[in-house]
Coordinates of C-alpha atoms in Angstrom, one line a residue:
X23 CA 0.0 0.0 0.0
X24 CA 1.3 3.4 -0.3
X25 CA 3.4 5.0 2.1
X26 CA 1.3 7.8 4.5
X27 CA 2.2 11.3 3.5
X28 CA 3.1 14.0 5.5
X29 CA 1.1 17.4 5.9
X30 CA 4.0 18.9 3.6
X31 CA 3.5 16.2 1.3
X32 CA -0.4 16.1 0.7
X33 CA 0.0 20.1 0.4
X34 CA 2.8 19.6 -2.2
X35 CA 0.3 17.5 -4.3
X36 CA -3.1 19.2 -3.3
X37 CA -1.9 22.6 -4.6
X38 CA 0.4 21.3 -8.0
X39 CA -1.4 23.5 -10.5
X40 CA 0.3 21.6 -13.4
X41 CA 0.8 18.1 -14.1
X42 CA 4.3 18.1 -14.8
X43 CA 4.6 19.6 -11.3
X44 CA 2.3 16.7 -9.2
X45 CA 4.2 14.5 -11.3
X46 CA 7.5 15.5 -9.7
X47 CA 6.3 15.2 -7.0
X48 CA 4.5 12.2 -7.3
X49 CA 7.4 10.0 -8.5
X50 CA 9.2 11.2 -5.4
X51 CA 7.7 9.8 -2.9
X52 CA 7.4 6.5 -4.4
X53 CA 10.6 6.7 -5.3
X54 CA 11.4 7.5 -1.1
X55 CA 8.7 4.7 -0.4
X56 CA 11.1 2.5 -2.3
X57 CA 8.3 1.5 -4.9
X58 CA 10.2 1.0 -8.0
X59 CA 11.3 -2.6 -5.8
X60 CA 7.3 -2.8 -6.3
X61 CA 7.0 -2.1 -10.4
X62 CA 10.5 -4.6 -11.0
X63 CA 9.1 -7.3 -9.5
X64 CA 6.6 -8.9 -12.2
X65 CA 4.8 -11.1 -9.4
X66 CA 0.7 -9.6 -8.0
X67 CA -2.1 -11.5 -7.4
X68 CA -4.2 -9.5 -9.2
X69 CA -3.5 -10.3 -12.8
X70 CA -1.9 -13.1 -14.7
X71 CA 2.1 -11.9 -14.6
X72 CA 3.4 -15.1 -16.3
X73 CA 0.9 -15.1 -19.0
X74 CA 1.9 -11.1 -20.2
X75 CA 5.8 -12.1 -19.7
X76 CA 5.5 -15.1 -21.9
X77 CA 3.6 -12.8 -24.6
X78 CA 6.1 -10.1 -24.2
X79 CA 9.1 -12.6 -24.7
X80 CA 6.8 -14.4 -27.8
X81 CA 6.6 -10.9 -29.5
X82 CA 10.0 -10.0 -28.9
X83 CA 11.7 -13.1 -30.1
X84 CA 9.4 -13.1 -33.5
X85 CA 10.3 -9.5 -34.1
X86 CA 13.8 -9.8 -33.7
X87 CA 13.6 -13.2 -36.3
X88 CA 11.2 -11.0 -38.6
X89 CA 8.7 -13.5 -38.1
X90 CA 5.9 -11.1 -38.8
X91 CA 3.4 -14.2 -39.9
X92 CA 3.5 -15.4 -36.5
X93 CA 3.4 -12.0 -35.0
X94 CA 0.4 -11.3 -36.8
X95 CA -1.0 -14.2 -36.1
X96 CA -0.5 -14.0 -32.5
X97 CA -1.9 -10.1 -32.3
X98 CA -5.1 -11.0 -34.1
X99 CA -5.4 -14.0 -31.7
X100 CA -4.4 -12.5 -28.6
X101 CA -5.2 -9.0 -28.6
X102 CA -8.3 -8.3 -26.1
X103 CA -9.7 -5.1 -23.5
X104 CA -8.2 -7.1 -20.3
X105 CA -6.1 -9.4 -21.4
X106 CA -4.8 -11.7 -18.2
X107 CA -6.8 -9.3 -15.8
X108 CA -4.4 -6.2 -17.0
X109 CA -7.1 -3.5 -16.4
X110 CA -7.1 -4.3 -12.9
X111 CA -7.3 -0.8 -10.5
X112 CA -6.0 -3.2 -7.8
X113 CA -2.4 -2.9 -9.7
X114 CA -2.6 1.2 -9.6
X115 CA -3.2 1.5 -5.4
X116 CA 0.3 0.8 -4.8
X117 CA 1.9 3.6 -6.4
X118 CA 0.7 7.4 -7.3
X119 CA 2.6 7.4 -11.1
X120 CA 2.8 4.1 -13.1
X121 CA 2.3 0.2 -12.2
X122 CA 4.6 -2.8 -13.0
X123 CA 7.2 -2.2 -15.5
X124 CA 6.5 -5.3 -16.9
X125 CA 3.0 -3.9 -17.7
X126 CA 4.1 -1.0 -19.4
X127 CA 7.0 -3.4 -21.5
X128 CA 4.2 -5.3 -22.7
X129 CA 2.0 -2.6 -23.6
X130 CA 4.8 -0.3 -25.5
X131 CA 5.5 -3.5 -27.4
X132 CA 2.4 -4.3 -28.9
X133 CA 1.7 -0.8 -29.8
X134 CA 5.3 -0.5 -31.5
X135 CA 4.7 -3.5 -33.2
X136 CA 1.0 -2.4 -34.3
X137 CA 2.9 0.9 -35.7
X138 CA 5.3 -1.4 -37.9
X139 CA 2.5 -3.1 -39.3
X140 CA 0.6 -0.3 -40.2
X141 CA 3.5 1.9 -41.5
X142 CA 5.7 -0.8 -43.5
X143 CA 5.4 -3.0 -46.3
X144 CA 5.1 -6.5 -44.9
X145 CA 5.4 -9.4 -47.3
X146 CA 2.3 -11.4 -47.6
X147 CA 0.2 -8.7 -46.0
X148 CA -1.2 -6.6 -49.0
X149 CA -3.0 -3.6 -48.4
X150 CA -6.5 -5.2 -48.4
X151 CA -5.5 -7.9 -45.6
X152 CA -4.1 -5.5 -43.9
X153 CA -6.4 -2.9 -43.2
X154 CA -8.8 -6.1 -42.8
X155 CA -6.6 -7.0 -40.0
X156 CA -6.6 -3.9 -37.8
X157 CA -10.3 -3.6 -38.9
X158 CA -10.9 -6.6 -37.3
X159 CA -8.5 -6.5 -34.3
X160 CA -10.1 -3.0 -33.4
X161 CA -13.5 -4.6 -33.6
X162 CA -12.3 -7.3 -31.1
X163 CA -10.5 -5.1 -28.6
X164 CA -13.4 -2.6 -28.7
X165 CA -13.0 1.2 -27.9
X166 CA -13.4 3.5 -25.0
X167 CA -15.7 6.3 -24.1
X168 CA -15.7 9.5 -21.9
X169 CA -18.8 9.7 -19.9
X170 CA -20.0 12.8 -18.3
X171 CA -22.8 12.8 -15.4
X172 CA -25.4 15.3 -14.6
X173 CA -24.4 18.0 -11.4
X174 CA -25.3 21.6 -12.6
X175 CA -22.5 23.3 -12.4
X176 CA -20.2 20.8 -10.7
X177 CA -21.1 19.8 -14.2
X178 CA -17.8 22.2 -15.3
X179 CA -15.6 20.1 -13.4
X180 CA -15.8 18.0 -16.6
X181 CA -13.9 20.6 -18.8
X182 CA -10.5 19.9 -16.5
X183 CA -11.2 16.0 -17.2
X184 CA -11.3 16.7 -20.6
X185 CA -8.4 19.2 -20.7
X186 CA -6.5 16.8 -18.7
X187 CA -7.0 13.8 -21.0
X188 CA -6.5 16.3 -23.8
X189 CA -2.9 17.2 -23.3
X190 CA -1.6 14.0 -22.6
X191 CA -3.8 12.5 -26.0
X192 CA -6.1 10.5 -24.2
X193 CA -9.0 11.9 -24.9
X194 CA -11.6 9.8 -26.3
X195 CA -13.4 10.4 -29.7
X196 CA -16.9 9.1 -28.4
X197 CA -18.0 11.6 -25.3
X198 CA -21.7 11.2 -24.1
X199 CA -23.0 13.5 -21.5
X200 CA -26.4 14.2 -19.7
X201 CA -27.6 17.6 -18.1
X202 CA -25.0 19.5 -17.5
X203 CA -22.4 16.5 -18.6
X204 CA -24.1 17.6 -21.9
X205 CA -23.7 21.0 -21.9
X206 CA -19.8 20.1 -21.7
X207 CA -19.8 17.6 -23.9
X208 CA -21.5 20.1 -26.6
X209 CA -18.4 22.3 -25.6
X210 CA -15.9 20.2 -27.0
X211 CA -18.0 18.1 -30.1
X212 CA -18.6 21.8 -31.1
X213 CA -14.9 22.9 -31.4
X214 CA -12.0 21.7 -33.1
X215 CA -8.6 21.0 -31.3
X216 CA -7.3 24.5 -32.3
X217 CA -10.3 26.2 -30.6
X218 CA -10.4 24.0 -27.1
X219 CA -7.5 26.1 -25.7
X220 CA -9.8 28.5 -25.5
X221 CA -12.8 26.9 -23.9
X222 CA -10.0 25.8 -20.8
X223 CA -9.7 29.0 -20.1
X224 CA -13.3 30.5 -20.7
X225 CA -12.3 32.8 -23.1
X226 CA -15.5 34.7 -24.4
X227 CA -18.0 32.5 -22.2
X228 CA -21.2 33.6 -21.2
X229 CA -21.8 31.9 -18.2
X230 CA -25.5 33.6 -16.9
X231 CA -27.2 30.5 -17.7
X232 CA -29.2 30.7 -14.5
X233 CA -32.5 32.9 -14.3
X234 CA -35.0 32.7 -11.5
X235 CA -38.6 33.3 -12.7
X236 CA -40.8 35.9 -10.8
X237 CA -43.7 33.6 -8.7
X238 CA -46.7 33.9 -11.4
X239 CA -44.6 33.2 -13.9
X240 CA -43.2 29.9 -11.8
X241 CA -46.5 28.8 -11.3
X242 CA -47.7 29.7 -14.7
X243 CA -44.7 27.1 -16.2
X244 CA -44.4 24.8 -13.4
X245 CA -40.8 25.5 -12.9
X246 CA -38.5 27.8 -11.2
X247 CA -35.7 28.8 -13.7
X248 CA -36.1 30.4 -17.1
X249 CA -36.2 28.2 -20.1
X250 CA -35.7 31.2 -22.8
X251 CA -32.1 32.0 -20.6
X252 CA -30.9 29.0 -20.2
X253 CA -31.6 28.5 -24.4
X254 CA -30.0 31.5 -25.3
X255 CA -26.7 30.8 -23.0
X256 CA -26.6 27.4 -25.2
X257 CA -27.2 29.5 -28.6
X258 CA -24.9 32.0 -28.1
X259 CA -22.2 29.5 -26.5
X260 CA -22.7 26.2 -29.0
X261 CA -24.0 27.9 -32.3
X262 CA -26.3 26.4 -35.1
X263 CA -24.6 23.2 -35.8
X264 CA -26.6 20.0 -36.4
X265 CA -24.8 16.7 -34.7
X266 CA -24.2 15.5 -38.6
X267 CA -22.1 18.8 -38.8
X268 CA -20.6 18.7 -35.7
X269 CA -19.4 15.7 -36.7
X270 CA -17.9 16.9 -39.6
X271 CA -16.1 19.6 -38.2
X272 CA -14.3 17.8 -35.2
X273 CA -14.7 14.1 -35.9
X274 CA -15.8 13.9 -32.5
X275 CA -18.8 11.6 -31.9
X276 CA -20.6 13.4 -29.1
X277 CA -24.2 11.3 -27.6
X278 CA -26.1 13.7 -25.3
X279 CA -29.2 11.9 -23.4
X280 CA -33.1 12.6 -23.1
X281 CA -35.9 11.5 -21.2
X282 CA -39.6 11.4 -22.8
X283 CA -42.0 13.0 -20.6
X284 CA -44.8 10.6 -21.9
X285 CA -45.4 6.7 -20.9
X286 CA -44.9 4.9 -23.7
X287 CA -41.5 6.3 -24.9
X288 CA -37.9 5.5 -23.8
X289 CA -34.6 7.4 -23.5
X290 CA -32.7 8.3 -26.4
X291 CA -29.4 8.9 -27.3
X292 CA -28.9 11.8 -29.6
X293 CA -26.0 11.6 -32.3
X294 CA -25.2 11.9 -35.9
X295 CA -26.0 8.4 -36.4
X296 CA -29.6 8.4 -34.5
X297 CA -30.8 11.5 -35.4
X298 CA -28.0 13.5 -38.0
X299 CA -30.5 16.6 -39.0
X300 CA -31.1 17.7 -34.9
X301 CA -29.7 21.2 -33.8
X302 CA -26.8 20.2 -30.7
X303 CA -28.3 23.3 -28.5
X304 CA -31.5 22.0 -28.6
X305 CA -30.7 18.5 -27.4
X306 CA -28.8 19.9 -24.8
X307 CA -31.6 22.5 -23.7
X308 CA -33.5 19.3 -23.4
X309 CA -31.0 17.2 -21.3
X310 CA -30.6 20.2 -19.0
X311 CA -34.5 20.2 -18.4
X312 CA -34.4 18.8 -15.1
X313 CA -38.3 18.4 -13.7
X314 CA -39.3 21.7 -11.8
X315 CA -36.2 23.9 -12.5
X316 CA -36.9 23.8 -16.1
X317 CA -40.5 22.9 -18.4
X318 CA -40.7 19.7 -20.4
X319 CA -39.2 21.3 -24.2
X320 CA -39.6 19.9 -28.0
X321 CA -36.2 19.3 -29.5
X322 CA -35.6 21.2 -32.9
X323 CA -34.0 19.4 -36.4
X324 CA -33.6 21.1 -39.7
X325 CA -35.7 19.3 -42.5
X326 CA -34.5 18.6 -46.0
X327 CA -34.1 22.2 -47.2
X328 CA -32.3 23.5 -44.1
X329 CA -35.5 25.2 -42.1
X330 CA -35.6 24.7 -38.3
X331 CA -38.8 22.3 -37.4
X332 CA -40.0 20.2 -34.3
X333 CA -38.6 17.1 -33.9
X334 CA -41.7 14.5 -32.7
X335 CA -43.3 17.3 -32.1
X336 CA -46.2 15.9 -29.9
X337 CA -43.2 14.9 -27.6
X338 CA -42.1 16.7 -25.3
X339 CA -38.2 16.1 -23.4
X340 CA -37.0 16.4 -19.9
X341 CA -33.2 15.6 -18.3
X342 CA -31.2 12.9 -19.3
X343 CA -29.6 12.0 -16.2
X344 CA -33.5 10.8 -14.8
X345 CA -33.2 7.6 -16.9
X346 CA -29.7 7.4 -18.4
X347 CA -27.1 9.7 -16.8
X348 CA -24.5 6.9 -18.2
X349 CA -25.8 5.2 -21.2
X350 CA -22.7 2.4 -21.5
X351 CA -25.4 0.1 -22.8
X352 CA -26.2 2.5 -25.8
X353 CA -22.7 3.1 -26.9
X354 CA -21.8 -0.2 -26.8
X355 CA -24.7 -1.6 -29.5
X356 CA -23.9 2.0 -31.7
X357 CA -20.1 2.6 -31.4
X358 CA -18.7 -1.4 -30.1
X359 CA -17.7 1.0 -26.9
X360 CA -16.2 -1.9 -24.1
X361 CA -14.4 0.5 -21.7
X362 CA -16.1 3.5 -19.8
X363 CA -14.4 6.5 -18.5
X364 CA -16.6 8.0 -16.2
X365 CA -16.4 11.7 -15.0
X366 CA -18.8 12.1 -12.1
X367 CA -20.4 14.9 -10.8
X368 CA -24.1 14.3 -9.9
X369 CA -25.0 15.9 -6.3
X370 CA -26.7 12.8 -5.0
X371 CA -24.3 10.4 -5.9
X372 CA -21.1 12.3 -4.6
X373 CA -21.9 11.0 -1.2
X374 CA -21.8 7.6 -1.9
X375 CA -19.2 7.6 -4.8
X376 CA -16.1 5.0 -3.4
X377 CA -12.5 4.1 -4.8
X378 CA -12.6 1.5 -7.1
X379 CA -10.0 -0.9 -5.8
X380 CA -10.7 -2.7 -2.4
X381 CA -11.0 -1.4 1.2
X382 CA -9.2 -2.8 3.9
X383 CA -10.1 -2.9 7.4
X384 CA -13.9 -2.6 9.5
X385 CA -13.9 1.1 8.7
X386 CA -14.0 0.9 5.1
X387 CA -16.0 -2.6 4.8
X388 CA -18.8 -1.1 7.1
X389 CA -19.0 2.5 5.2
X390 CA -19.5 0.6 2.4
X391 CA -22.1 -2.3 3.9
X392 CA -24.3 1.5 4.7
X393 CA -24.2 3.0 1.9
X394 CA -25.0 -0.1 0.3
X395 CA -27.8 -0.2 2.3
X396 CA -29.1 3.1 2.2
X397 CA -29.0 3.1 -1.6
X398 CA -31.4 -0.3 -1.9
X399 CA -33.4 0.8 1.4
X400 CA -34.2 4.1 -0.5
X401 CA -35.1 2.4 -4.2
X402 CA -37.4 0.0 -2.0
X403 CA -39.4 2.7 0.1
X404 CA -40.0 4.6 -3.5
X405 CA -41.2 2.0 -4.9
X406 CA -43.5 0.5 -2.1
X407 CA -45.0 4.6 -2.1
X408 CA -45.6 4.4 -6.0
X409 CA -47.7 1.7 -5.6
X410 CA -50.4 3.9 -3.5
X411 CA -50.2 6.3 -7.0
X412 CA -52.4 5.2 -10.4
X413 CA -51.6 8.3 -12.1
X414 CA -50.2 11.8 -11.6
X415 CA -47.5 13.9 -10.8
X416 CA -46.3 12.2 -7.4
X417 CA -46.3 9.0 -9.1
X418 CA -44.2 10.0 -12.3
X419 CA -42.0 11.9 -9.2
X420 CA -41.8 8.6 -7.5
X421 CA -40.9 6.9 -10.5
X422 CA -39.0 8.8 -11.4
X423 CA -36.8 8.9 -8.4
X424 CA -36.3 5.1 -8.6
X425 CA -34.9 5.4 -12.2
X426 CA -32.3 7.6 -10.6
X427 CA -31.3 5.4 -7.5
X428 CA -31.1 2.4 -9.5
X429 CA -28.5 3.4 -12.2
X430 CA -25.3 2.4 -12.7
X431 CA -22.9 5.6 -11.9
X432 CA -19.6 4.2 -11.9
X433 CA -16.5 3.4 -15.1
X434 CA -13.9 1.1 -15.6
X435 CA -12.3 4.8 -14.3
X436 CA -14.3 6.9 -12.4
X437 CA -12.7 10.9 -11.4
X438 CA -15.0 13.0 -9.4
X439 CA -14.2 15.9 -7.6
X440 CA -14.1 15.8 -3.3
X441 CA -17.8 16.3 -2.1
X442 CA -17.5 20.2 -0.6
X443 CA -21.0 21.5 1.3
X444 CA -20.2 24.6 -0.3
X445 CA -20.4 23.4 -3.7
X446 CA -24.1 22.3 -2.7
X447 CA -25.1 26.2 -1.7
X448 CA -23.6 27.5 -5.3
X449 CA -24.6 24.3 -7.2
X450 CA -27.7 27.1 -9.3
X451 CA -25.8 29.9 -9.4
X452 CA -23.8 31.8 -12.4
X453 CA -20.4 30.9 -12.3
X454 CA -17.7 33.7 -12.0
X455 CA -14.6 33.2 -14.2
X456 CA -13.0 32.1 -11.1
X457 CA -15.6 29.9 -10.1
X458 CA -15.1 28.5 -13.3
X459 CA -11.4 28.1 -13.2
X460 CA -11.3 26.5 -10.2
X461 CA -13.7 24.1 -11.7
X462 CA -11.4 23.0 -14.3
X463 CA -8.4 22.6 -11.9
X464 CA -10.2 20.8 -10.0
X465 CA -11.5 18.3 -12.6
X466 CA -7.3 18.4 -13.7
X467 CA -6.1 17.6 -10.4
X468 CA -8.7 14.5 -10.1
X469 CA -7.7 12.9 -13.0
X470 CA -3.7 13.1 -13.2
X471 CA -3.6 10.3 -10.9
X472 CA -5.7 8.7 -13.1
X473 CA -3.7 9.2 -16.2
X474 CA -0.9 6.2 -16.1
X475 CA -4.4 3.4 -15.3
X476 CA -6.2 5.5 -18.3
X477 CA -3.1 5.6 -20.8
X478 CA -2.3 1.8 -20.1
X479 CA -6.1 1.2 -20.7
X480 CA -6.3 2.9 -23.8
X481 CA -2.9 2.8 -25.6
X482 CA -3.8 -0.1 -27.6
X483 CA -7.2 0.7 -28.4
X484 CA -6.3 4.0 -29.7
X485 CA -3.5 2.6 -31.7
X486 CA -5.6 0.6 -33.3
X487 CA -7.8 3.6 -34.0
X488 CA -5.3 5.5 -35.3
X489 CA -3.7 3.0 -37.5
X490 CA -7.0 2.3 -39.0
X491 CA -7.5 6.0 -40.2
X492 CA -4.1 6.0 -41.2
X493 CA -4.7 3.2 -43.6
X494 CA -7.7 4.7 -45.4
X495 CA -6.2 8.4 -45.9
X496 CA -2.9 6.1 -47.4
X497 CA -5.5 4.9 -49.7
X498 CA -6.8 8.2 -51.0
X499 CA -3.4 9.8 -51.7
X500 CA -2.8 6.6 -54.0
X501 CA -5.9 7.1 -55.3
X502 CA -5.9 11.0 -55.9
X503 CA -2.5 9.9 -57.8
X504 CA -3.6 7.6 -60.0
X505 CA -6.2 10.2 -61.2
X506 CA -3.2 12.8 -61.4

């Protein structure tokens, strides 16, 4: 287990504003807690050491003998998400930067060789089987998504997640996002990597989002905040784009979440495969629409000749987060998404939100036996009041309510930012620019820890990503010169 830090220490760390700085820092005290003895030594119980170091030598050997048949063979065979238990967060508790160098040998060698393929001529591997290969291999292995939760405007705490994975090229292509996870997530599918600079540091954001109603109004619209604000901050903020074009400008695939306000509907995901013509804002307005701040909206496509019209417009939409604040299901049937990176932000789940790897003594084991408790307790008594309800608004509040307890909040990787009662008194508020930037440091400072479990759980994914897209813009050049 890690070494206790001193109050010098933990201050060190708590106020790096930088990662190279907590990184310093960070590799220190492992390295005066003697835990590179730790990373040398291949041997843990939680993952299958001999099986990576006989893969690793395999690869090695058949590189060296330019055996690339066999090396081939053995990639397309061999390559899957959690391979001999690799993704375990058990073998990231130990040390603050990194995990066992045999890990990182393994995973640095498999991307190298991936590289090689892609990049060189290979006898007996023409271009069709080749890009049939990765095709393939990438389809096996799956891909990874960035997940952002509801939590108002915790909900900024995403952008320093995202600016975090960012930098260091982590960053997922597929982002989904409900409530204000959407709201972010529309940040970055609307920009392209030249313009996110920018959004870190809030240049030229409007951030008066938040505007009370007067009482006839509230009880005139059933709601507290105004709708027409909160639609012009997303306007003014994400422009006129369509997901389809979105798409086309950043190559991101962002998926933002709504819940039907009538029975007989279900949740959707919103994206430029689902629905390619529908205007980003107005999905977002509609994921933001959380019952009683905000009314029940219509969501707004462009038809055929470009004109702004009602999507379904007999439905009306409400927040995503009520039904699917983290639609992993969703993105796995559209996208062949396998491995969830989960930025987590949502009020009510903050106080029961717990480290992924295990506890070890009575403290931990019974903090988590209660809040175990109090989660199925709660789902039980909602659901025993519903019963007493045929109809109405208590029993689609009830309802409801139970949809929100019983969902699944967590990731393979899960950042969220420490659970401050102050945040709670601010969480409706307009954010100053400092509010704002301490937001984003704050969603930074949660994930650099994170980065070395995130990098080794991506790497090859992302390789395989890349390669692919390398492979078909190789193709076009040959075949804009044969037209030459």
């Amino acid at each position: 287990m890690r070494a206790r830090l001193t109050a010098e220490q933990q201050t060190a760390l708590a106020n790096a504003t930088d990662y190279n700085t907590w990184r310093t820092h960070a590799v220190d005290l492992d390295a005066q807690a003697g835990m590179d003895v730790w990373k040398s030594d291949p041997h843990s119980p939680f993952y299958q050491h001999r099986l990576i170091q006989q893969r690793l030598i395999n690869l090695r050997n058949w590189r060296k003998a330019g055996d690339w048949a066999q090396v081939i063979f053995s990639l397309r065979e061999g390559l899957h998400r959690n391979l001999g238990n690799l993704a375990n967060p058990e073998l990231y508790k130990y040390t603050r930067v990194g995990t066992k160098f045999l890990i990182d040998e393994y995973i640095t060698e498999v991307t190298s060789l991936l590289d090689y393929l892609c990049d060189h001529e290979i006898p007996d591997l023409p271009y069709t089987e080749k890009l049939m290969f990765f095709r393939h291999t990438g389809q096996s292995f799956g891909r990874s998504a960035l997940m952002l939760s509801g939590g108002a405007n915790m909900g900024m705490f995403h952008i320093g997640v995202i600016k975090a994975l960012h930098q260091h090229k982590l960053l997922p292509r597929v982002i989904s996002g409900s409530s204000a996870g959407s709201v972010v997530a529309a940040f970055v599918g609307t920009r392209k990597d030249s313009e996110l600079d920018a959004l870190f540091k809030g240049d030229g954001m409007d951030f008066q989002s938040w505007q009370r109603l007067g009482l006839r109004e509230m009880l005139k619209q059933k709601s507290i905040m105004n709708i027409d604000a909160l639609e012009r901050f997303l306007r003014k903020n994400l422009g006129e784009y369509t997901f389809e074009e979105a798409f086309k400008k950043t190559k991101r695939i962002i998926n933002i979440t709504v819940s039907p306000v009538a029975k007989h509907q279900h949740a959707r995901l919103l994206n430029y495969l689902t629905t390619p013509h529908l205007l980003v804002w107005s999905a977002v307005l509609a994921s933001c629409s959380v019952p009683g701040l905000f009314p029940p909206v219509k969501l707004i496509t462009k038809d055929r000749l470009g004109h702004e019209k009602p999507y379904m417009a007999s439905i009306r939409w409400v927040d995503g987060a009520i039904q699917s604040d983290l639609p992993a299901k969703r993105l796995g049937e559209l996208y062949n998404v396998n491995h969830h990176i989960v930025s987590q932000t949502n009020p009510h789940v903050l106080p029961f939100i717990a480290d992924q790897t295990r506890k070890e003594g009575w403290q931990s084991f019974l903090m988590d036996l209660v809040k175990s408790e109090v989660k199925f307790r709660s789902k039980q008594i909602m659901q025993f009041a519903s019963y007493g309800f045929e109809t109405g608004i208590i029993k689609n509040l009830l309802e409801g309510a139970v949809a929100i307890v019983d969902q699944q909040y967590y990731g393979d990787v899960t950042i969220h930012p420490p659970m401050r009662f102050k945040d709670y008194r601010r969480i409706l508020s307009n954010l100053t620019q400092e509010d704002f930037q301490e937001w984003v440091l704050a969603g930074e400072r949660a994930t650099w820890p994170k980065i070395a479990m995130i990098r080794d759980q991506t790497t090859i994914g992302q390789t395989l990503e890349d390669c692919i897209i390398r492979l078909k813009r190789k193709r076009q050049r040959r075949n804009v010169e044969k037209l030459a």
